[in-house]
Amino acid sequence: MPGHPARPTRRGLLALAGAAALARPALAMPAAWPAERPIRYIVPVAPGGSQDIVARLFARQLAEALGQACPVENLPGAGSNIGYEQAARQKPDGYTLLAGSDSLSINKALFPRLGFDVTGFAPVAQGVRVPQILVVRADSPAQSLEAFVTLARRAPVAVGTPGNGSLAHLLGEQIQAAAEIRWTHVPYRGGALAVNDLLGGSLQGVLINIGAVADHVRAGRLRGLFVSSGGRTGALPEVPTLAEAGLAGAEAVGWHGIVAPAGTDPAILARLNAALVAGLRRPELAERLAGLGLEPVEEPPEALGRLIQADAGRWAEVIRRARIEPD
């Protein structure tokens, strides 16, 4: 009828719907978050170690970016499982974060009974890569990985790590299998005591994260035989990779990042990820991490999720083959 608007066609309706979808943001942020209250940041290790230091740096960055306090709460014990379980029980409302690490994937295979699914957390950001390093005393007769392997074939060799079932321990099992050698694994509760015993002469080597010994290597007290990353690190560029040292295929790099309880809104995860990645680009934070021997990672949450799942399968095989059991 004259004066009435024309009835929209099917094609027109589809076009309007498509335009509306393009105009909408992909993820709608919950209106109140994060204004309601502080964001609890659970750290499943004791204060003072590299994971704790990194978590506090990340918490400070998130607080500044989000305009909301992000207090750190250390809940150590049981191979990080106390903190993990506490975080898993919290509401997925964006007000609980967890300082995750490679132990998430390791613990799934190491501990036969857990009250939570370590690969079920919602990934936020990988944060940083944590290369491992094999160090010996500066006066050691083994000045290369090849020489260390030869030494281990001729005489008993003791190698310390930060703990039974740690990433360093699993890397050591891979190296022994690849080089067809055996050494005595000496687990410590933390890396500082292992380094002290190496300097004192009661160990022949220590496998540990690079940040724990970088200063000793720079000062000439210890010598790095390899780093476990695919390329050399900026912290100790003179130390060769495993492949360069003659043992390809045994690389293992840890990580210190952030996860949240399963079911956390993807929009919140995306904003947290963006806030942390922006911080990793700030010179002051980048320099601090570099001093710890850590490599920033700028990837979306999904990349961390894939890493956790892939590592869970990989370390399960190493643990099964080496018959590793928790303390």
CSV table of C-alpha atoms in Angstrom, one decimal:
chain,number,residue,atom,x,y,z
A,1,MET,CA,0.0,0.0,0.0
A,2,PRO,CA,1.2,3.5,-0.7
A,3,GLY,CA,3.0,5.1,2.3
A,4,HIS,CA,3.9,1.8,3.8
A,5,PRO,CA,7.6,0.8,3.9
A,6,ALA,CA,8.6,-2.0,1.6
A,7,ARG,CA,8.9,-5.4,3.2
A,8,PRO,CA,12.6,-6.4,3.6
A,9,THR,CA,13.7,-9.2,1.4
A,10,ARG,CA,15.5,-12.3,2.7
A,11,ARG,CA,18.8,-11.1,1.2
A,12,GLY,CA,18.4,-7.7,2.9
A,13,LEU,CA,17.8,-9.3,6.3
A,14,LEU,CA,20.9,-11.5,5.9
A,15,ALA,CA,22.9,-8.4,5.0
A,16,LEU,CA,21.6,-6.5,8.0
A,17,ALA,CA,22.4,-9.5,10.3
A,18,GLY,CA,25.9,-9.7,8.9
A,19,ALA,CA,26.6,-6.0,9.4
A,20,ALA,CA,25.4,-6.3,13.0
A,21,ALA,CA,27.7,-9.2,13.7
A,22,LEU,CA,30.6,-7.3,12.4
A,23,ALA,CA,29.7,-4.3,14.5
A,24,ARG,CA,29.6,-6.3,17.7
A,25,PRO,CA,32.7,-7.0,19.7
A,26,ALA,CA,33.8,-10.6,19.5
A,27,LEU,CA,33.8,-10.9,23.3
A,28,ALA,CA,31.5,-8.9,25.6
A,29,MET,CA,33.3,-8.0,28.9
A,30,PRO,CA,31.2,-8.7,32.0
A,31,ALA,CA,30.1,-5.2,33.1
A,32,ALA,CA,31.3,-5.2,36.7
A,33,TRP,CA,34.7,-6.9,36.2
A,34,PRO,CA,37.2,-6.0,37.6
A,35,ALA,CA,35.7,-3.2,39.6
A,36,GLU,CA,34.0,-5.2,42.3
A,37,ARG,CA,37.1,-6.4,44.4
A,38,PRO,CA,40.8,-7.2,44.2
A,39,ILE,CA,42.0,-10.1,42.0
A,40,ARG,CA,43.5,-12.9,44.1
A,41,TYR,CA,46.7,-14.2,42.6
A,42,ILE,CA,47.6,-17.7,44.0
A,43,VAL,CA,51.3,-18.7,43.8
A,44,PRO,CA,51.8,-22.4,44.5
A,45,VAL,CA,55.4,-22.1,45.7
A,46,ALA,CA,57.2,-20.5,48.6
A,47,PRO,CA,58.4,-16.8,48.3
A,48,GLY,CA,61.8,-16.1,46.9
A,49,GLY,CA,62.2,-18.4,44.0
A,50,SER,CA,62.0,-17.4,40.3
A,51,GLN,CA,58.4,-18.4,39.9
A,52,ASP,CA,57.4,-16.3,42.9
A,53,ILE,CA,59.5,-13.3,41.6
A,54,VAL,CA,57.9,-13.6,38.2
A,55,ALA,CA,54.4,-13.9,39.6
A,56,ARG,CA,54.9,-10.7,41.6
A,57,LEU,CA,56.1,-8.8,38.6
A,58,PHE,CA,53.1,-10.0,36.6
A,59,ALA,CA,50.7,-9.1,39.5
A,60,ARG,CA,52.1,-5.6,39.6
A,61,GLN,CA,51.7,-5.2,35.8
A,62,LEU,CA,48.1,-6.5,35.9
A,63,ALA,CA,47.2,-4.2,38.8
A,64,GLU,CA,48.4,-1.2,36.9
A,65,ALA,CA,46.8,-2.2,33.7
A,66,LEU,CA,43.4,-3.1,35.2
A,67,GLY,CA,43.2,-0.5,37.9
A,68,GLN,CA,42.5,-3.1,40.5
A,69,ALA,CA,44.7,-4.6,43.3
A,70,CYS,CA,46.2,-8.0,42.6
A,71,PRO,CA,47.5,-9.3,45.9
A,72,VAL,CA,49.8,-12.4,45.8
A,73,GLU,CA,49.0,-15.3,48.1
A,74,ASN,CA,51.7,-18.0,48.4
A,75,LEU,CA,50.3,-21.5,49.0
A,76,PRO,CA,53.3,-23.9,48.6
A,77,GLY,CA,53.5,-27.6,49.2
A,78,ALA,CA,52.9,-31.1,47.7
A,79,GLY,CA,54.7,-30.2,44.5
A,80,SER,CA,52.5,-27.1,44.0
A,81,ASN,CA,49.3,-29.2,44.2
A,82,ILE,CA,48.1,-27.4,47.3
A,83,GLY,CA,48.0,-24.1,45.5
A,84,TYR,CA,46.7,-25.7,42.3
A,85,GLU,CA,43.8,-27.4,44.1
A,86,GLN,CA,42.9,-24.2,46.0
A,87,ALA,CA,42.7,-22.3,42.7
A,88,ALA,CA,40.7,-25.0,41.0
A,89,ARG,CA,38.0,-24.7,43.6
A,90,GLN,CA,37.4,-21.0,43.2
A,91,LYS,CA,34.5,-19.5,41.2
A,92,PRO,CA,35.4,-18.8,37.6
A,93,ASP,CA,34.5,-15.1,37.9
A,94,GLY,CA,37.8,-13.5,37.0
A,95,TYR,CA,38.7,-12.7,40.6
A,96,THR,CA,41.2,-15.7,41.0
A,97,LEU,CA,44.3,-16.2,39.1
A,98,LEU,CA,47.0,-18.9,39.4
A,99,ALA,CA,50.7,-18.7,38.7
A,100,GLY,CA,51.0,-21.7,36.5
A,101,SER,CA,54.2,-23.4,35.3
A,102,ASP,CA,55.4,-26.6,33.5
A,103,SER,CA,54.6,-28.5,36.7
A,104,LEU,CA,50.9,-28.4,35.7
A,105,SER,CA,51.7,-30.8,32.9
A,106,ILE,CA,54.2,-32.8,34.9
A,107,ASN,CA,52.0,-33.3,37.9
A,108,LYS,CA,49.2,-34.9,35.8
A,109,ALA,CA,51.5,-37.9,35.2
A,110,LEU,CA,53.6,-37.7,38.4
A,111,PHE,CA,50.8,-37.9,40.9
A,112,PRO,CA,48.4,-40.8,40.5
A,113,ARG,CA,45.5,-39.2,42.4
A,114,LEU,CA,44.7,-35.5,42.2
A,115,GLY,CA,41.5,-33.7,43.3
A,116,PHE,CA,41.5,-31.6,40.2
A,117,ASP,CA,42.4,-31.7,36.5
A,118,VAL,CA,45.7,-29.9,36.0
A,119,THR,CA,45.0,-29.5,32.3
A,120,GLY,CA,41.5,-28.2,32.9
A,121,PHE,CA,42.5,-24.7,34.0
A,122,ALA,CA,41.6,-21.9,31.6
A,123,PRO,CA,44.8,-20.6,30.1
A,124,VAL,CA,45.6,-16.9,30.3
A,125,ALA,CA,49.2,-16.4,29.1
A,126,GLN,CA,52.4,-18.3,29.0
A,127,GLY,CA,54.3,-15.3,30.2
A,128,VAL,CA,57.9,-16.4,29.9
A,129,ARG,CA,59.9,-19.3,28.8
A,130,VAL,CA,62.4,-20.7,31.3
A,131,PRO,CA,65.4,-22.4,29.7
A,132,GLN,CA,67.3,-25.1,31.7
A,133,ILE,CA,71.0,-25.3,31.9
A,134,LEU,CA,73.6,-27.9,33.0
A,135,VAL,CA,76.4,-26.3,35.0
A,136,VAL,CA,79.7,-27.6,36.4
A,137,ARG,CA,82.4,-26.0,38.5
A,138,ALA,CA,84.8,-23.8,36.5
A,139,ASP,CA,87.6,-26.2,37.4
A,140,SER,CA,85.7,-29.3,36.3
A,141,PRO,CA,87.5,-31.6,33.9
A,142,ALA,CA,84.3,-31.6,31.9
A,143,GLN,CA,84.4,-28.3,29.9
A,144,SER,CA,81.8,-29.4,27.4
A,145,LEU,CA,78.8,-31.7,27.3
A,146,GLU,CA,80.8,-34.3,25.3
A,147,ALA,CA,83.4,-34.3,28.0
A,148,PHE,CA,80.8,-34.6,30.7
A,149,VAL,CA,79.2,-37.6,29.0
A,150,THR,CA,82.7,-39.2,28.7
A,151,LEU,CA,83.3,-38.5,32.4
A,152,ALA,CA,80.0,-40.2,33.3
A,153,ARG,CA,81.0,-43.3,31.4
A,154,ARG,CA,84.2,-43.6,33.2
A,155,ALA,CA,83.3,-42.8,36.8
A,156,PRO,CA,80.3,-42.2,39.0
A,157,VAL,CA,78.8,-38.7,38.5
A,158,ALA,CA,76.2,-37.0,40.7
A,159,VAL,CA,73.9,-34.4,39.2
A,160,GLY,CA,71.7,-32.2,41.4
A,161,THR,CA,68.3,-30.8,40.5
A,162,PRO,CA,65.7,-28.6,42.2
A,163,GLY,CA,63.6,-31.6,43.0
A,164,ASN,CA,62.3,-35.1,42.2
A,165,GLY,CA,59.9,-34.8,39.2
A,166,SER,CA,61.0,-31.3,38.4
A,167,LEU,CA,61.5,-30.3,34.8
A,168,ALA,CA,65.3,-30.4,35.3
A,169,HIS,CA,64.9,-34.0,36.5
A,170,LEU,CA,62.9,-35.0,33.5
A,171,LEU,CA,65.3,-33.3,31.2
A,172,GLY,CA,68.2,-35.2,32.8
A,173,GLU,CA,66.4,-38.5,32.2
A,174,GLN,CA,66.0,-37.6,28.5
A,175,ILE,CA,69.7,-36.7,28.3
A,176,GLN,CA,70.8,-39.9,29.9
A,177,ALA,CA,68.6,-42.0,27.6
A,178,ALA,CA,69.9,-40.1,24.5
A,179,ALA,CA,73.6,-40.3,25.5
A,180,GLU,CA,73.3,-43.9,26.8
A,181,ILE,CA,74.8,-43.0,30.2
A,182,ARG,CA,73.6,-43.1,33.8
A,183,TRP,CA,74.4,-40.7,36.6
A,184,THR,CA,73.2,-40.4,40.2
A,185,HIS,CA,70.3,-38.0,40.4
A,186,VAL,CA,70.4,-36.0,43.6
A,187,PRO,CA,67.1,-34.1,44.2
A,188,TYR,CA,67.0,-31.0,46.4
A,189,ARG,CA,64.1,-29.0,47.8
A,190,GLY,CA,64.9,-26.0,45.7
A,191,GLY,CA,67.9,-25.1,43.6
A,192,ALA,CA,70.0,-23.0,45.9
A,193,LEU,CA,71.2,-25.9,48.0
A,194,ALA,CA,72.2,-27.9,44.9
A,195,VAL,CA,74.2,-25.0,43.6
A,196,ASN,CA,76.0,-24.6,47.0
A,197,ASP,CA,76.9,-28.3,47.0
A,198,LEU,CA,78.2,-28.0,43.5
A,199,LEU,CA,80.4,-25.1,44.4
A,200,GLY,CA,81.5,-27.1,47.5
A,201,GLY,CA,82.5,-30.0,45.3
A,202,SER,CA,80.1,-32.7,46.4
A,203,LEU,CA,78.3,-32.7,43.0
A,204,GLN,CA,79.7,-33.0,39.5
A,205,GLY,CA,76.9,-31.0,37.9
A,206,VAL,CA,73.5,-29.3,38.4
A,207,LEU,CA,70.6,-29.1,36.1
A,208,ILE,CA,68.5,-26.0,36.9
A,209,ASN,CA,66.7,-23.0,35.4
A,210,ILE,CA,69.2,-20.5,33.9
A,211,GLY,CA,68.2,-17.6,36.2
A,212,ALA,CA,69.3,-19.5,39.3
A,213,VAL,CA,73.0,-19.7,38.1
A,214,ALA,CA,73.5,-17.0,35.5
A,215,ASP,CA,75.4,-14.7,37.9
A,216,HIS,CA,77.7,-17.6,38.9
A,217,VAL,CA,78.4,-18.3,35.2
A,218,ARG,CA,79.1,-14.7,34.4
A,219,ALA,CA,81.4,-14.5,37.5
A,220,GLY,CA,83.4,-17.5,36.3
A,221,ARG,CA,82.5,-19.7,39.3
A,222,LEU,CA,80.5,-22.1,37.2
A,223,ARG,CA,80.5,-23.1,33.5
A,224,GLY,CA,77.4,-23.8,31.4
A,225,LEU,CA,77.6,-26.8,29.2
A,226,PHE,CA,74.3,-26.2,27.4
A,227,VAL,CA,71.0,-24.5,27.5
A,228,SER,CA,67.9,-26.5,26.8
A,229,SER,CA,66.1,-24.0,24.5
A,230,GLY,CA,66.1,-24.2,20.7
A,231,GLY,CA,68.3,-21.2,20.4
A,232,ARG,CA,70.9,-19.5,22.6
A,233,THR,CA,69.7,-17.2,25.3
A,234,GLY,CA,70.4,-13.5,25.7
A,235,ALA,CA,71.3,-14.1,29.4
A,236,LEU,CA,74.3,-16.4,28.6
A,237,PRO,CA,74.8,-16.1,24.8
A,238,GLU,CA,78.2,-17.9,25.0
A,239,VAL,CA,76.5,-21.2,26.2
A,240,PRO,CA,75.6,-23.6,23.4
A,241,THR,CA,72.2,-25.2,22.9
A,242,LEU,CA,71.8,-28.9,23.4
A,243,ALA,CA,71.9,-29.4,19.6
A,244,GLU,CA,75.1,-27.4,19.3
A,245,ALA,CA,76.6,-29.4,22.1
A,246,GLY,CA,75.9,-32.6,20.1
A,247,LEU,CA,72.7,-33.9,21.6
A,248,ALA,CA,69.7,-32.9,19.5
A,249,GLY,CA,66.1,-33.9,20.4
A,250,ALA,CA,66.2,-33.5,24.2
A,251,GLU,CA,65.2,-29.8,24.4
A,252,ALA,CA,62.9,-28.9,27.3
A,253,VAL,CA,61.9,-25.4,28.2
A,254,GLY,CA,59.8,-24.5,31.2
A,255,TRP,CA,57.4,-21.5,31.6
A,256,HIS,CA,56.0,-19.2,34.2
A,257,GLY,CA,52.6,-17.9,33.3
A,258,ILE,CA,49.0,-17.4,34.4
A,259,VAL,CA,45.9,-19.6,34.3
A,260,ALA,CA,42.5,-19.3,35.9
A,261,PRO,CA,39.7,-21.6,37.1
A,262,ALA,CA,38.0,-23.6,34.4
A,263,GLY,CA,35.0,-21.8,33.0
A,264,THR,CA,36.4,-18.2,33.3
A,265,ASP,CA,34.8,-15.9,30.8
A,266,PRO,CA,36.9,-15.8,27.5
A,267,ALA,CA,36.5,-12.0,27.4
A,268,ILE,CA,38.2,-11.8,30.8
A,269,LEU,CA,41.0,-14.2,29.7
A,270,ALA,CA,41.5,-12.1,26.6
A,271,ARG,CA,41.8,-8.8,28.5
A,272,LEU,CA,44.2,-10.4,31.1
A,273,ASN,CA,46.3,-11.7,28.2
A,274,ALA,CA,46.4,-8.3,26.5
A,275,ALA,CA,47.3,-6.6,29.8
A,276,LEU,CA,50.2,-8.9,30.4
A,277,VAL,CA,51.5,-8.9,26.9
A,278,ALA,CA,51.5,-5.0,27.0
A,279,GLY,CA,53.6,-5.2,30.1
A,280,LEU,CA,56.1,-7.6,28.6
A,281,ARG,CA,56.8,-4.9,26.0
A,282,ARG,CA,57.7,-2.3,28.6
A,283,PRO,CA,61.5,-1.9,28.8
A,284,GLU,CA,61.7,-2.0,32.6
A,285,LEU,CA,59.9,-5.4,32.8
A,286,ALA,CA,61.6,-6.8,29.8
A,287,GLU,CA,65.0,-5.9,31.3
A,288,ARG,CA,64.1,-7.4,34.7
A,289,LEU,CA,63.0,-10.7,33.0
A,290,ALA,CA,66.1,-10.8,30.8
A,291,GLY,CA,68.3,-10.5,33.9
A,292,LEU,CA,66.6,-13.6,35.2
A,293,GLY,CA,67.4,-15.4,32.0
A,294,LEU,CA,63.7,-15.5,31.0
A,295,GLU,CA,62.3,-15.1,27.5
A,296,PRO,CA,58.9,-13.2,27.1
A,297,VAL,CA,56.2,-14.9,25.2
A,298,GLU,CA,53.5,-12.9,23.3
A,299,GLU,CA,50.9,-15.5,22.4
A,300,PRO,CA,47.1,-15.8,23.0
A,301,PRO,CA,45.6,-17.9,25.7
A,302,GLU,CA,44.9,-20.8,23.3
A,303,ALA,CA,48.6,-21.3,22.7
A,304,LEU,CA,49.2,-21.9,26.4
A,305,GLY,CA,46.3,-24.4,26.4
A,306,ARG,CA,47.9,-26.4,23.6
A,307,LEU,CA,51.3,-26.3,25.3
A,308,ILE,CA,49.9,-27.7,28.6
A,309,GLN,CA,48.1,-30.5,26.8
A,310,ALA,CA,51.1,-31.4,24.6
A,311,ASP,CA,53.6,-31.4,27.5
A,312,ALA,CA,51.2,-33.6,29.6
A,313,GLY,CA,51.6,-36.3,27.1
A,314,ARG,CA,55.3,-35.8,26.6
A,315,TRP,CA,56.2,-35.9,30.3
A,316,ALA,CA,53.9,-38.8,31.0
A,317,GLU,CA,56.0,-40.9,28.7
A,318,VAL,CA,59.3,-39.8,30.3
A,319,ILE,CA,57.9,-40.4,33.8
A,320,ARG,CA,56.7,-43.9,32.8
A,321,ARG,CA,59.9,-44.9,31.1
A,322,ALA,CA,62.1,-43.7,34.0
A,323,ARG,CA,59.7,-45.0,36.7
A,324,ILE,CA,59.7,-41.7,38.5
A,325,GLU,CA,57.5,-41.5,41.6
A,326,PRO,CA,56.6,-38.4,43.7
A,327,ASP,CA,58.4,-38.0,47.1
